[in-house]
Short mmCIF file of C-alpha atoms in Angstrom, two decimals:
data_model
loop_
_atom_site.label_atom_id
_atom_site.label_comp_id
_atom_site.label_asym_id
_atom_site.label_seq_id
_atom_site.Cartn_x
_atom_site.Cartn_y
_atom_site.Cartn_z
CA ARG A 1 16.69 132.29 110.36
CA GLN A 2 17.26 132.86 106.67
CA GLU A 3 14.96 135.91 106.74
CA GLN A 4 17.00 137.32 109.66
CA ARG A 5 20.16 136.91 107.61
CA LEU A 6 18.63 138.58 104.60
CA ALA A 7 17.43 141.48 106.74
CA GLY A 8 21.04 142.49 107.41
CA LEU A 9 22.00 142.63 103.72
CA GLN A 10 21.66 145.40 101.20
CA PRO A 11 18.54 145.30 98.96
CA HIS A 12 20.50 144.30 95.85
CA ALA A 13 22.16 141.44 97.77
CA VAL A 14 18.78 140.20 99.00
CA ALA A 15 17.37 140.22 95.46
CA HIS A 16 20.46 138.38 94.19
CA ARG A 17 20.18 135.61 96.78
CA ARG A 18 16.46 135.14 96.21
CA GLN A 19 17.05 134.95 92.48
CA ARG A 20 19.62 132.19 93.03
CA VAL A 21 17.15 130.24 95.16
CA GLU A 22 14.46 130.54 92.46
CA VAL A 23 16.87 129.25 89.82
CA LEU A 24 17.82 126.27 91.97
CA VAL A 25 14.19 125.48 92.73
CA GLY A 26 13.45 125.51 89.01
CA GLN A 27 16.33 123.12 88.35
CA LEU A 28 15.07 120.84 91.09
CA GLY A 29 11.61 120.74 89.49
CA GLU A 30 13.12 119.87 86.10
CA HIS A 31 15.61 117.22 87.14
CA GLY A 32 14.27 116.00 90.47
CA ALA A 33 17.84 115.86 91.80
CA ALA A 34 19.31 116.55 95.22
CA GLY A 35 21.47 119.53 96.01
CA GLU A 36 24.82 117.92 95.27
CA ASP A 37 23.64 116.84 91.77
CA LEU A 38 23.01 120.48 90.83
CA GLY A 39 26.57 121.56 91.43
CA VAL A 40 25.67 123.67 94.45
CA GLY A 41 28.54 122.40 96.55
CA GLU A 42 31.13 123.12 93.87
CA ARG A 43 29.89 126.67 93.36
CA HIS A 44 30.06 127.58 97.05
CA ALA A 45 33.00 125.39 98.10
CA PRO A 46 35.52 128.27 98.41
CA ARG A 47 33.32 130.08 100.96
CA TYR A 48 33.24 127.25 103.52
CA PRO A 49 36.31 125.19 104.49
CA ALA A 50 36.31 121.40 104.34
CA GLY A 51 34.65 119.80 107.32
CA SER A 52 32.72 122.93 108.20
CA ARG A 53 29.20 122.50 109.52
CA HIS A 54 27.93 125.40 107.38
CA ARG A 55 26.19 124.51 104.13
CA GLY A 56 25.09 127.85 102.71
CA PRO A 57 21.50 129.09 102.38
CA CYS A 58 20.90 127.98 98.78
CA ARG A 59 22.19 124.46 99.33
CA THR A 60 20.13 124.15 102.52
CA VAL A 61 16.95 125.22 100.70
CA VAL A 62 17.52 122.73 97.88
CA ARG A 63 18.20 119.86 100.28
CA TRP A 64 15.07 120.72 102.23
CA LEU A 65 12.95 120.80 99.05
CA ALA A 66 14.39 117.47 97.94
CA SER A 67 13.55 115.87 101.30
CA CYS A 68 10.00 117.25 101.15
CA ARG A 69 9.56 115.85 97.66
CA ALA A 70 10.82 112.45 98.73
CA GLY A 71 8.54 112.48 101.79
CA GLY A 72 5.53 113.41 99.67
CA ALA A 73 6.22 110.59 97.23
CA ALA A 74 6.47 108.14 100.12
CA ARG A 75 3.15 109.34 101.57
CA ASP A 76 1.47 109.00 98.17
CA ALA A 77 2.79 105.46 97.84
CA ARG A 78 1.49 104.56 101.31
CA GLY A 79 -1.88 106.09 100.47
CA ARG A 80 -2.19 104.10 97.24
CA GLU A 81 -1.25 100.94 99.09
CA ALA A 82 -3.82 101.60 101.82
CA THR A 83 -6.67 102.27 99.38
CA ARG A 84 -5.87 99.35 97.08
CA GLY A 85 -8.83 97.02 96.85
CA GLU A 86 -11.31 99.53 98.26
CA PRO A 87 -14.35 100.51 96.13
CA GLN A 88 -13.83 103.74 94.21
CA VAL A 89 -16.30 106.47 95.20
CA LYS A 90 -17.37 108.91 92.52
CA PRO A 91 -16.59 112.57 93.14
CA ARG A 92 -19.42 114.71 94.47
CA TRP A 93 -19.90 116.62 91.22
CA GLN A 94 -20.36 113.41 89.24
CA ARG A 95 -23.03 112.13 91.63
CA THR A 96 -24.81 115.49 91.48
CA LEU A 97 -24.61 115.49 87.69
CA GLY A 98 -26.09 111.99 87.49
CA VAL A 99 -29.01 112.84 89.76
CA MET A 100 -29.72 116.10 87.97
CA PHE A 101 -29.56 114.38 84.58
CA VAL A 102 -32.34 111.99 85.62
CA ALA A 103 -34.36 114.79 87.25
CA GLN A 104 -34.09 116.99 84.16
CA LEU A 105 -35.08 114.08 81.93
CA LEU A 106 -38.18 113.38 84.02
CA ALA A 107 -39.11 117.07 84.10
CA SER A 108 -38.75 117.47 80.34
CA VAL A 109 -40.83 114.37 79.70
CA GLY A 110 -43.48 115.53 82.17
CA PHE A 111 -43.88 119.10 80.92
CA SER A 112 -43.91 118.09 77.25
CA THR A 113 -46.43 115.29 77.73
CA ILE A 114 -49.40 117.68 77.60
CA PHE A 115 -48.33 119.50 74.42
CA PRO A 116 -50.04 117.25 71.82
CA PHE A 117 -53.56 117.39 73.28
CA LEU A 118 -53.55 120.79 75.01
CA PRO A 119 -55.60 122.54 72.25
CA ASN A 120 -58.11 119.68 72.26
CA TYR A 121 -58.26 119.89 76.05
CA VAL A 122 -59.12 123.60 75.87
CA GLU A 123 -61.89 122.78 73.40
CA HIS A 124 -63.08 119.98 75.68
CA LEU A 125 -63.31 122.35 78.66
CA GLY A 126 -65.04 125.10 76.75
CA VAL A 127 -65.10 128.86 77.31
CA ARG A 128 -67.40 130.28 79.99
CA GLY A 129 -66.76 133.96 79.33
CA GLY A 130 -66.09 135.90 76.16
CA GLY A 131 -63.42 135.33 73.57
CA SER A 132 -62.96 132.81 70.83
CA LEU A 133 -61.54 129.35 71.29
CA VAL A 134 -58.44 130.21 69.28
CA PHE A 135 -57.70 133.12 71.61
CA TRP A 136 -57.81 130.92 74.71
CA VAL A 137 -55.68 128.25 73.09
CA SER A 138 -53.09 130.91 72.29
CA ALA A 139 -53.33 132.27 75.83
CA VAL A 140 -52.80 128.83 77.36
CA PHE A 141 -49.53 128.45 75.48
CA SER A 142 -48.30 132.03 75.94
CA VAL A 143 -48.99 132.98 79.56
CA GLN A 144 -46.67 130.34 80.95
CA ALA A 145 -43.69 131.72 79.04
CA VAL A 146 -44.56 135.34 79.88
CA SER A 147 -44.80 134.67 83.61
CA MET A 148 -41.58 132.63 83.59
CA MET A 149 -39.80 135.52 81.88
CA PHE A 150 -40.49 137.74 84.89
CA ALA A 151 -40.07 135.07 87.58
CA ALA A 152 -36.73 133.63 86.42
CA PRO A 153 -34.49 136.52 87.65
CA ILE A 154 -36.29 136.56 90.99
CA TRP A 155 -35.82 132.84 91.54
CA GLY A 156 -32.18 133.22 90.50
CA ALA A 157 -31.61 135.80 93.23
CA VAL A 158 -33.37 133.57 95.76
CA ALA A 159 -31.13 130.67 94.71
CA ASP A 160 -28.01 132.76 95.31
CA ARG A 161 -29.17 133.48 98.84
CA TYR A 162 -30.84 130.26 99.99
CA GLY A 163 -29.26 127.57 97.80
CA ARG A 164 -29.74 126.12 94.34
CA LYS A 165 -30.88 122.67 95.40
CA LEU A 166 -33.90 124.18 97.13
CA MET A 167 -34.87 125.90 93.87
CA VAL A 168 -34.72 122.62 91.95
CA VAL A 169 -36.96 120.89 94.48
CA ARG A 170 -39.32 123.87 94.48
CA SER A 171 -39.70 123.84 90.70
CA LEU A 172 -40.29 120.07 90.49
CA ILE A 173 -42.71 119.75 93.40
CA GLY A 174 -44.52 122.97 92.50
CA GLY A 175 -44.79 121.86 88.88
CA ALA A 176 -46.23 118.50 89.97
CA VAL A 177 -48.96 120.20 92.01
CA ILE A 178 -49.90 122.64 89.23
CA ILE A 179 -49.99 119.94 86.52
CA LEU A 180 -52.20 117.78 88.73
CA LEU A 181 -54.63 120.68 89.22
CA MET A 182 -54.76 121.21 85.44
CA GLY A 183 -56.28 117.78 85.08
CA PHE A 184 -59.26 118.94 87.14
CA ALA A 185 -59.76 122.38 85.54
CA ARG A 186 -63.37 123.20 84.64
CA SER A 187 -62.93 125.87 81.96
CA ALA A 188 -60.40 127.38 79.60
CA GLU A 189 -60.09 130.37 81.91
CA GLU A 190 -59.09 128.19 84.86
CA LEU A 191 -56.59 126.32 82.73
CA THR A 192 -55.04 129.62 81.58
CA LEU A 193 -54.73 130.78 85.18
CA LEU A 194 -53.01 127.51 86.16
CA ARG A 195 -50.60 127.87 83.25
CA LEU A 196 -49.79 131.37 84.46
CA ILE A 197 -49.01 130.02 87.94
CA GLN A 198 -46.95 127.23 86.39
CA GLY A 199 -44.65 129.79 84.81
CA LEU A 200 -44.24 131.58 88.14
CA VAL A 201 -43.48 128.42 90.10
CA THR A 202 -41.43 126.24 87.76
CA GLY A 203 -38.15 126.79 85.91
CA VAL A 204 -36.44 123.43 86.24
CA MET A 205 -33.89 123.92 83.47
CA SER A 206 -32.32 127.08 84.84
CA ALA A 207 -32.36 125.82 88.43
CA SER A 208 -30.82 122.45 87.62
CA SER A 209 -28.19 123.94 85.31
CA SER A 210 -27.08 126.45 87.95
CA LEU A 211 -26.83 123.68 90.55
CA VAL A 212 -24.68 121.52 88.29
CA ALA A 213 -22.48 124.47 87.32
CA SER A 214 -21.86 125.35 90.98
CA VAL A 215 -20.35 121.94 91.83
CA THR A 216 -18.67 120.94 88.55
CA PRO A 217 -14.93 121.59 88.07
CA ARG A 218 -14.16 124.29 85.55
CA GLU A 219 -12.41 121.93 83.15
CA ARG A 220 -15.50 119.65 83.00
CA LEU A 221 -18.16 122.37 82.89
CA GLY A 222 -18.76 122.09 79.14
CA TYR A 223 -19.28 118.35 79.42
CA ALA A 224 -21.74 118.77 82.29
CA MET A 225 -23.78 121.46 80.53
CA GLY A 226 -23.90 119.39 77.36
CA LEU A 227 -25.20 116.43 79.32
CA MET A 228 -27.94 118.56 80.86
CA GLN A 229 -28.99 119.75 77.41
CA THR A 230 -29.08 116.13 76.27
CA ALA A 231 -31.45 115.27 79.13
CA ASN A 232 -33.68 118.23 78.28
CA TRP A 233 -34.04 117.52 74.57
CA ALA A 234 -34.32 113.78 75.07
CA GLY A 235 -37.29 114.39 77.35
CA VAL A 236 -38.88 116.85 74.93
CA SER A 237 -38.56 114.33 72.10
CA VAL A 238 -40.14 111.47 74.06
CA GLY A 239 -42.74 113.35 76.12
CA PRO A 240 -45.24 114.24 73.36
CA MET A 241 -45.39 110.64 72.16
CA ILE A 242 -46.08 109.43 75.70
CA GLY A 243 -48.76 112.10 76.13
CA GLY A 244 -50.48 111.15 72.88
CA VAL A 245 -50.60 107.49 73.86
CA LEU A 246 -51.91 108.27 77.35
CA GLU A 247 -54.64 110.55 76.02
CA PHE A 248 -55.70 108.04 73.38
CA PHE A 249 -56.07 105.10 75.76
CA PHE A 250 -56.91 106.74 79.12
CA GLY A 251 -58.16 110.28 78.49
CA TYR A 252 -57.00 113.75 79.40
CA ARG A 253 -57.04 113.59 83.18
CA ILE A 254 -54.95 110.43 83.47
CA ALA A 255 -52.30 112.04 81.29
CA PHE A 256 -52.08 114.99 83.69
CA VAL A 257 -51.86 112.64 86.68
CA VAL A 258 -49.00 110.66 85.11
CA THR A 259 -47.19 113.89 84.27
CA ALA A 260 -47.51 115.09 87.85
CA ALA A 261 -46.19 111.75 89.10
CA LEU A 262 -43.07 112.08 86.92
CA LEU A 263 -42.34 115.55 88.26
CA LEU A 264 -42.91 114.42 91.83
CA LEU A 265 -40.51 111.53 91.30
CA GLY A 266 -37.86 113.93 90.06
CA GLY A 267 -38.32 116.17 93.10
CA VAL A 268 -38.03 113.24 95.52
CA LEU A 269 -34.90 112.05 93.70
CA VAL A 270 -33.20 115.44 94.11
#
């Protein structure tokens, strides 16, 4: 009805009335008062005689906004009363962040467990073809990073299309299988090939960070990313010590099996 009235006015009159409504709405937001407390009735009293049923468009808008505000406050009060005593459920992004923190911690511990004894493991396997031992040790450490450099953008595009959670599970489960196979490698060449496949299949840090970033509110994104970095570096700091102890007491292959079990646990958790 108000739009029909405004349609019959000149453009400058329409702009003037809308400006008055915006000013009154701003006053209502500041003071929380009803229409009569803003002096609306006094301003427009000469236009409408006493006892008239007309109230004027601006006063009607302000009264309607005041009633909506009062109704919303009442609904909020009823909602708080209804939920009083019920257990508080964490928001979805906090649950996701907690799960991904544990999964990232397990992945970082698992992948860094083999670092201390990997050169000795290459020497233990021996070289069947040509090349020095130092070359194959360098290759074992380098090929995984090189292959991950090319695979990361591809997996990122796949995550945008099919979902980020699937990429996290893929990297953890795939990493568990590859690490387990490393424990049964028969030569330095086979170990280098498995490290190459590991770089193509894994990528837990990027996948988990993108998943957390997609569900975290913008104002808490820095906190969430910092927590994921904490999980990563905490695992890297603890993993080598665990790997050294496992290799000393149980040998190389048991250390690979335990590492694969940690990654598998992280994948099942996600």
